[in-house]
Amino acid sequence: GSLGEHETATIIELMKAWPWQKSVQAAQTIEFLLKRLVDEDHVNPIQIVDRRKCYKLALEGWARSQHGFERAREIHNYMIAIWKKLNDTCLAPDTDTYNALMLAAPTPSVAEDVLAEMQQIHEIYNISQPNWLTYCRLLDKYSRNMENVNNATLAVARCQELFDCAQASSNKTKYAYTALQLVYARSGLPTAIAQTQRILNELTSKYKNGEILIKPTAIHYNAVLTALSRSPSRVHAETAMRILRYMEEESSQVEPDRYSYSVTILACTR
């Protein structure tokens, strides 16, 4: 049967909820719901507040399934094709749809390709401008894949560029600091310890100066501990122990987690 306003709104709410199930089944369910809305719109135009957002939800569903970049790419390309064919500006790709596609990218190189396409679309059509989240998501791809990059020095330099772009785009940069710090921690470079500590110190300074949303967490201390554990020496083991003891102090306002203890043990045993 045809969809009324209530049925349409219900489908959209379901589409918003399903991505957090983080499974292929969830992604397929969202895509099925999207197809239902699209089919209905072809036969009996319905009032969807934001059709592009419905496509974005399908992209996010595949992104969070951990196995869906190719399918997400197909959906995004289809949306773009319809936009160009019908000149339907409601389906023009925007920053949000590209950021969703970026989330699905399995490697930094694939994510770089998404950014390049995004920038090209922006230059031609003046839409889809990369924002702080774009750069942060690309940084995150590097931080999760540092062990697999061919040249850690070049990767770190590129990540510093992305961090600078994120800072220039917005003041919402705690995520960027975190990703950049993890890049250094996992890089294996001689500067890793100093750089992770520098970022922790910068976050601490900003927090003490009133930027309460940028308060360092165990993640940031753990990044320093990770760098120490990957450069084994007696001095680094002792430094790791000092950091852990500081985290255990109530005045630190940072509670160590399981990883804090595990990586400190690694720093001491190596």
Coordinates of C-alpha atoms in Angstrom, one line a residue:
G1 CA 0.0 0.0 0.0
S2 CA 0.9 3.6 -0.3
L3 CA 2.8 5.4 2.5
G4 CA 1.3 8.2 4.4
E5 CA 3.1 10.9 6.4
H6 CA 3.0 8.8 9.6
E7 CA 4.4 5.7 7.8
T8 CA 7.1 7.7 6.1
A9 CA 8.2 9.3 9.4
T10 CA 8.3 5.9 11.1
I11 CA 10.5 4.4 8.3
I12 CA 13.0 7.3 8.6
E13 CA 13.2 6.9 12.4
L14 CA 13.9 3.2 11.9
M15 CA 16.6 4.1 9.4
K16 CA 18.2 6.3 12.0
A17 CA 18.3 3.6 14.6
W18 CA 19.6 0.7 12.6
P19 CA 23.2 1.9 11.9
W20 CA 24.1 1.4 15.5
Q21 CA 23.5 -2.3 15.3
K22 CA 26.8 -2.4 13.3
S23 CA 26.1 -5.4 11.2
V24 CA 25.6 -6.4 7.5
Q25 CA 22.0 -7.3 8.4
A26 CA 21.4 -3.8 9.7
A27 CA 22.9 -2.2 6.6
Q28 CA 20.7 -4.4 4.4
T29 CA 17.6 -3.5 6.4
I30 CA 18.4 0.3 6.0
E31 CA 18.9 -0.2 2.3
F32 CA 15.6 -2.0 2.0
L33 CA 13.8 0.8 3.9
L34 CA 15.5 3.4 1.6
K35 CA 14.3 1.4 -1.5
R36 CA 10.8 1.4 -0.1
L37 CA 10.8 5.2 0.2
V38 CA 12.4 5.6 -3.3
D39 CA 9.9 3.3 -4.9
E40 CA 7.0 5.1 -3.2
D41 CA 8.3 8.5 -4.3
H42 CA 8.4 7.3 -7.9
V43 CA 4.8 6.2 -7.9
N44 CA 3.3 8.6 -5.5
P45 CA 5.6 11.5 -4.6
I46 CA 5.9 11.7 -0.8
Q47 CA 7.0 14.5 1.5
I48 CA 10.4 13.3 2.7
V49 CA 12.0 16.1 4.7
D50 CA 15.5 15.3 3.5
R51 CA 15.9 12.5 0.8
R52 CA 19.7 13.1 0.8
K53 CA 19.7 12.3 4.5
C54 CA 18.0 9.0 3.9
Y55 CA 20.8 8.0 1.5
K56 CA 23.3 9.2 4.1
L57 CA 21.8 6.8 6.7
A58 CA 22.2 4.0 4.2
L59 CA 25.8 4.9 3.8
E60 CA 26.4 5.0 7.5
G61 CA 24.7 1.6 7.9
W62 CA 27.2 0.0 5.5
A63 CA 30.1 2.0 7.1
R64 CA 29.3 0.7 10.6
S65 CA 28.9 -2.9 9.3
Q66 CA 32.7 -2.8 8.9
H67 CA 32.5 -4.6 5.5
G68 CA 30.6 -2.3 3.3
F69 CA 32.7 0.3 1.5
E70 CA 32.0 -1.0 -2.0
R71 CA 28.3 -1.1 -1.4
A72 CA 28.4 2.3 0.2
R73 CA 30.2 3.6 -2.8
E74 CA 27.6 2.1 -5.2
I75 CA 24.8 3.8 -3.2
H76 CA 26.6 7.1 -3.2
N77 CA 27.3 6.9 -6.9
Y78 CA 23.7 6.1 -7.7
M79 CA 22.5 9.1 -5.7
I80 CA 25.0 11.3 -7.7
A81 CA 23.8 9.8 -11.0
I82 CA 20.1 10.6 -10.2
W83 CA 21.1 14.1 -9.1
K84 CA 22.9 14.7 -12.4
K85 CA 20.2 13.0 -14.6
L86 CA 17.2 14.8 -13.1
N87 CA 19.0 17.9 -11.9
D88 CA 17.5 17.1 -8.5
T89 CA 19.4 19.3 -6.1
C90 CA 17.9 17.4 -3.1
L91 CA 20.1 14.5 -4.1
A92 CA 23.3 16.4 -4.7
P93 CA 26.1 15.0 -2.6
D94 CA 27.1 17.2 0.4
T95 CA 29.7 17.2 3.1
D96 CA 27.6 14.8 5.2
T97 CA 27.3 12.1 2.5
Y98 CA 31.0 12.2 1.7
N99 CA 31.8 12.0 5.5
A100 CA 29.6 8.9 5.7
L101 CA 31.5 7.4 2.7
M102 CA 34.8 8.4 4.4
L103 CA 33.6 6.4 7.5
A104 CA 33.2 3.3 5.4
A105 CA 36.7 3.6 3.8
P106 CA 38.8 0.5 4.9
T107 CA 42.3 2.1 4.5
P108 CA 43.9 5.6 4.4
S109 CA 44.5 5.4 0.7
V110 CA 40.8 4.7 0.0
A111 CA 39.9 7.5 2.3
E112 CA 42.3 9.8 0.5
D113 CA 40.5 8.9 -2.8
V114 CA 37.2 9.9 -1.2
L115 CA 38.7 13.2 -0.1
A116 CA 40.1 13.9 -3.6
E117 CA 36.7 13.2 -5.1
M118 CA 35.0 15.4 -2.5
Q119 CA 37.4 18.3 -3.3
Q120 CA 36.9 17.9 -7.0
I121 CA 33.1 18.1 -6.6
H122 CA 33.5 21.1 -4.4
E123 CA 35.7 22.9 -7.0
I124 CA 33.2 22.2 -9.9
Y125 CA 29.9 22.6 -8.2
N126 CA 30.7 24.6 -5.0
I127 CA 29.2 21.9 -2.8
S128 CA 30.5 19.2 -0.5
Q129 CA 33.3 21.3 1.1
P130 CA 35.4 19.2 3.5
N131 CA 35.0 20.1 7.1
W132 CA 36.7 19.3 10.5
L133 CA 35.0 15.9 10.6
T134 CA 36.3 15.0 7.1
Y135 CA 39.8 15.6 8.2
C136 CA 39.4 13.9 11.5
R137 CA 37.9 10.8 10.0
L138 CA 40.8 10.6 7.5
L139 CA 43.2 11.1 10.5
D140 CA 41.5 8.2 12.2
K141 CA 42.0 5.9 9.2
Y142 CA 45.7 6.6 9.5
S143 CA 45.8 6.1 13.2
R144 CA 44.2 2.7 12.9
N145 CA 46.5 1.6 10.0
M146 CA 49.9 2.9 10.9
E147 CA 51.3 -0.6 11.2
N148 CA 50.5 -1.2 7.5
V149 CA 51.7 2.1 5.9
N150 CA 54.8 1.9 3.7
N151 CA 56.5 5.0 4.9
A152 CA 55.7 6.1 8.5
T153 CA 57.6 9.4 8.1
L154 CA 55.5 10.5 5.1
A155 CA 52.3 9.2 6.7
V156 CA 53.0 11.3 9.9
A157 CA 53.7 14.4 7.8
R158 CA 50.5 13.9 5.9
C159 CA 48.6 13.5 9.2
Q160 CA 50.1 16.8 10.5
E161 CA 48.7 18.5 7.4
L162 CA 45.3 17.0 8.0
F163 CA 45.4 18.1 11.7
D164 CA 46.2 21.6 10.6
C165 CA 43.2 21.5 8.2
A166 CA 40.9 20.3 10.9
Q167 CA 42.0 23.1 13.3
A168 CA 41.5 25.7 10.6
S169 CA 38.0 24.3 9.9
S170 CA 36.7 24.3 13.5
N171 CA 37.5 24.5 17.2
K172 CA 36.1 21.0 17.6
T173 CA 39.6 19.5 17.5
K174 CA 39.8 17.1 20.5
Y175 CA 39.1 14.3 18.1
A176 CA 41.9 15.5 15.8
Y177 CA 44.3 15.7 18.7
T178 CA 43.4 12.1 19.7
A179 CA 43.9 10.7 16.2
L180 CA 47.1 12.6 15.6
Q181 CA 48.5 11.4 18.9
L182 CA 47.7 7.8 18.1
V183 CA 49.3 8.2 14.7
Y184 CA 52.6 9.2 16.5
A185 CA 52.2 6.5 19.1
R186 CA 51.9 3.7 16.5
S187 CA 54.4 5.1 14.0
G188 CA 57.5 3.5 15.5
L189 CA 59.4 6.7 14.7
P190 CA 62.2 8.0 17.1
T191 CA 60.1 11.1 17.8
A192 CA 57.0 9.2 18.8
I193 CA 57.4 9.6 22.6
A194 CA 58.2 13.3 22.4
Q195 CA 55.3 14.0 20.1
T196 CA 52.7 12.0 22.0
Q197 CA 53.9 13.8 25.2
R198 CA 53.8 17.2 23.4
I199 CA 50.2 16.6 22.4
L200 CA 49.2 15.5 25.9
N201 CA 50.9 18.6 27.4
E202 CA 49.1 20.9 24.8
L203 CA 45.7 19.3 25.7
T204 CA 46.4 19.7 29.4
S205 CA 47.4 23.4 29.0
K206 CA 44.3 24.2 27.0
Y207 CA 42.1 22.5 29.6
K208 CA 43.8 24.4 32.5
N209 CA 43.2 27.6 30.5
G210 CA 39.5 27.1 30.4
E211 CA 38.8 24.8 27.4
I212 CA 36.8 22.3 29.5
L213 CA 35.7 20.2 26.5
I214 CA 39.3 19.4 25.6
K215 CA 40.1 17.7 28.9
P216 CA 42.7 14.9 28.5
T217 CA 41.4 11.3 29.1
A218 CA 43.0 8.0 29.7
I219 CA 43.2 7.6 25.9
H220 CA 45.7 10.4 25.7
Y221 CA 47.8 9.1 28.5
N222 CA 47.6 5.6 27.0
A223 CA 49.0 7.0 23.7
V224 CA 52.1 8.1 25.5
L225 CA 52.4 4.8 27.3
T226 CA 52.0 3.0 23.9
A227 CA 54.9 5.0 22.5
L228 CA 57.0 4.2 25.5
S229 CA 56.2 0.5 25.2
R230 CA 57.4 0.5 21.6
S231 CA 60.8 1.9 22.4
P232 CA 62.0 -0.4 25.2
S233 CA 64.5 0.8 27.7
R234 CA 64.9 1.0 31.4
V235 CA 64.3 4.8 31.3
H236 CA 61.1 4.4 29.3
A237 CA 59.9 1.7 31.6
E238 CA 60.4 4.0 34.6
T239 CA 58.7 6.9 32.8
A240 CA 55.7 4.6 32.0
M241 CA 55.5 3.7 35.7
R242 CA 55.5 7.3 36.7
I243 CA 52.7 8.2 34.3
L244 CA 50.6 5.2 35.5
R245 CA 51.2 6.2 39.2
Y246 CA 50.1 9.8 38.3
M247 CA 47.0 8.5 36.7
E248 CA 46.2 6.6 39.8
E249 CA 46.3 9.7 41.9
E250 CA 42.9 11.3 42.6
S251 CA 44.3 14.7 41.8
S252 CA 45.1 13.7 38.2
Q253 CA 41.3 13.4 37.4
V254 CA 42.2 10.6 35.0
E255 CA 41.4 7.0 35.9
P256 CA 43.7 4.4 34.3
D257 CA 41.8 1.6 32.4
R258 CA 42.7 -2.0 31.6
Y259 CA 44.8 -0.9 28.6
S260 CA 46.8 1.5 30.8
Y261 CA 48.0 -1.3 33.0
S262 CA 48.6 -3.7 30.1
V263 CA 50.7 -1.4 28.1
T264 CA 52.7 -0.3 31.1
I265 CA 53.5 -4.0 31.8
L266 CA 54.7 -4.2 28.2
A267 CA 56.9 -1.2 28.7
C268 CA 58.5 -2.8 31.7
T269 CA 58.9 -6.4 30.3
R270 CA 60.4 -5.3 27.0

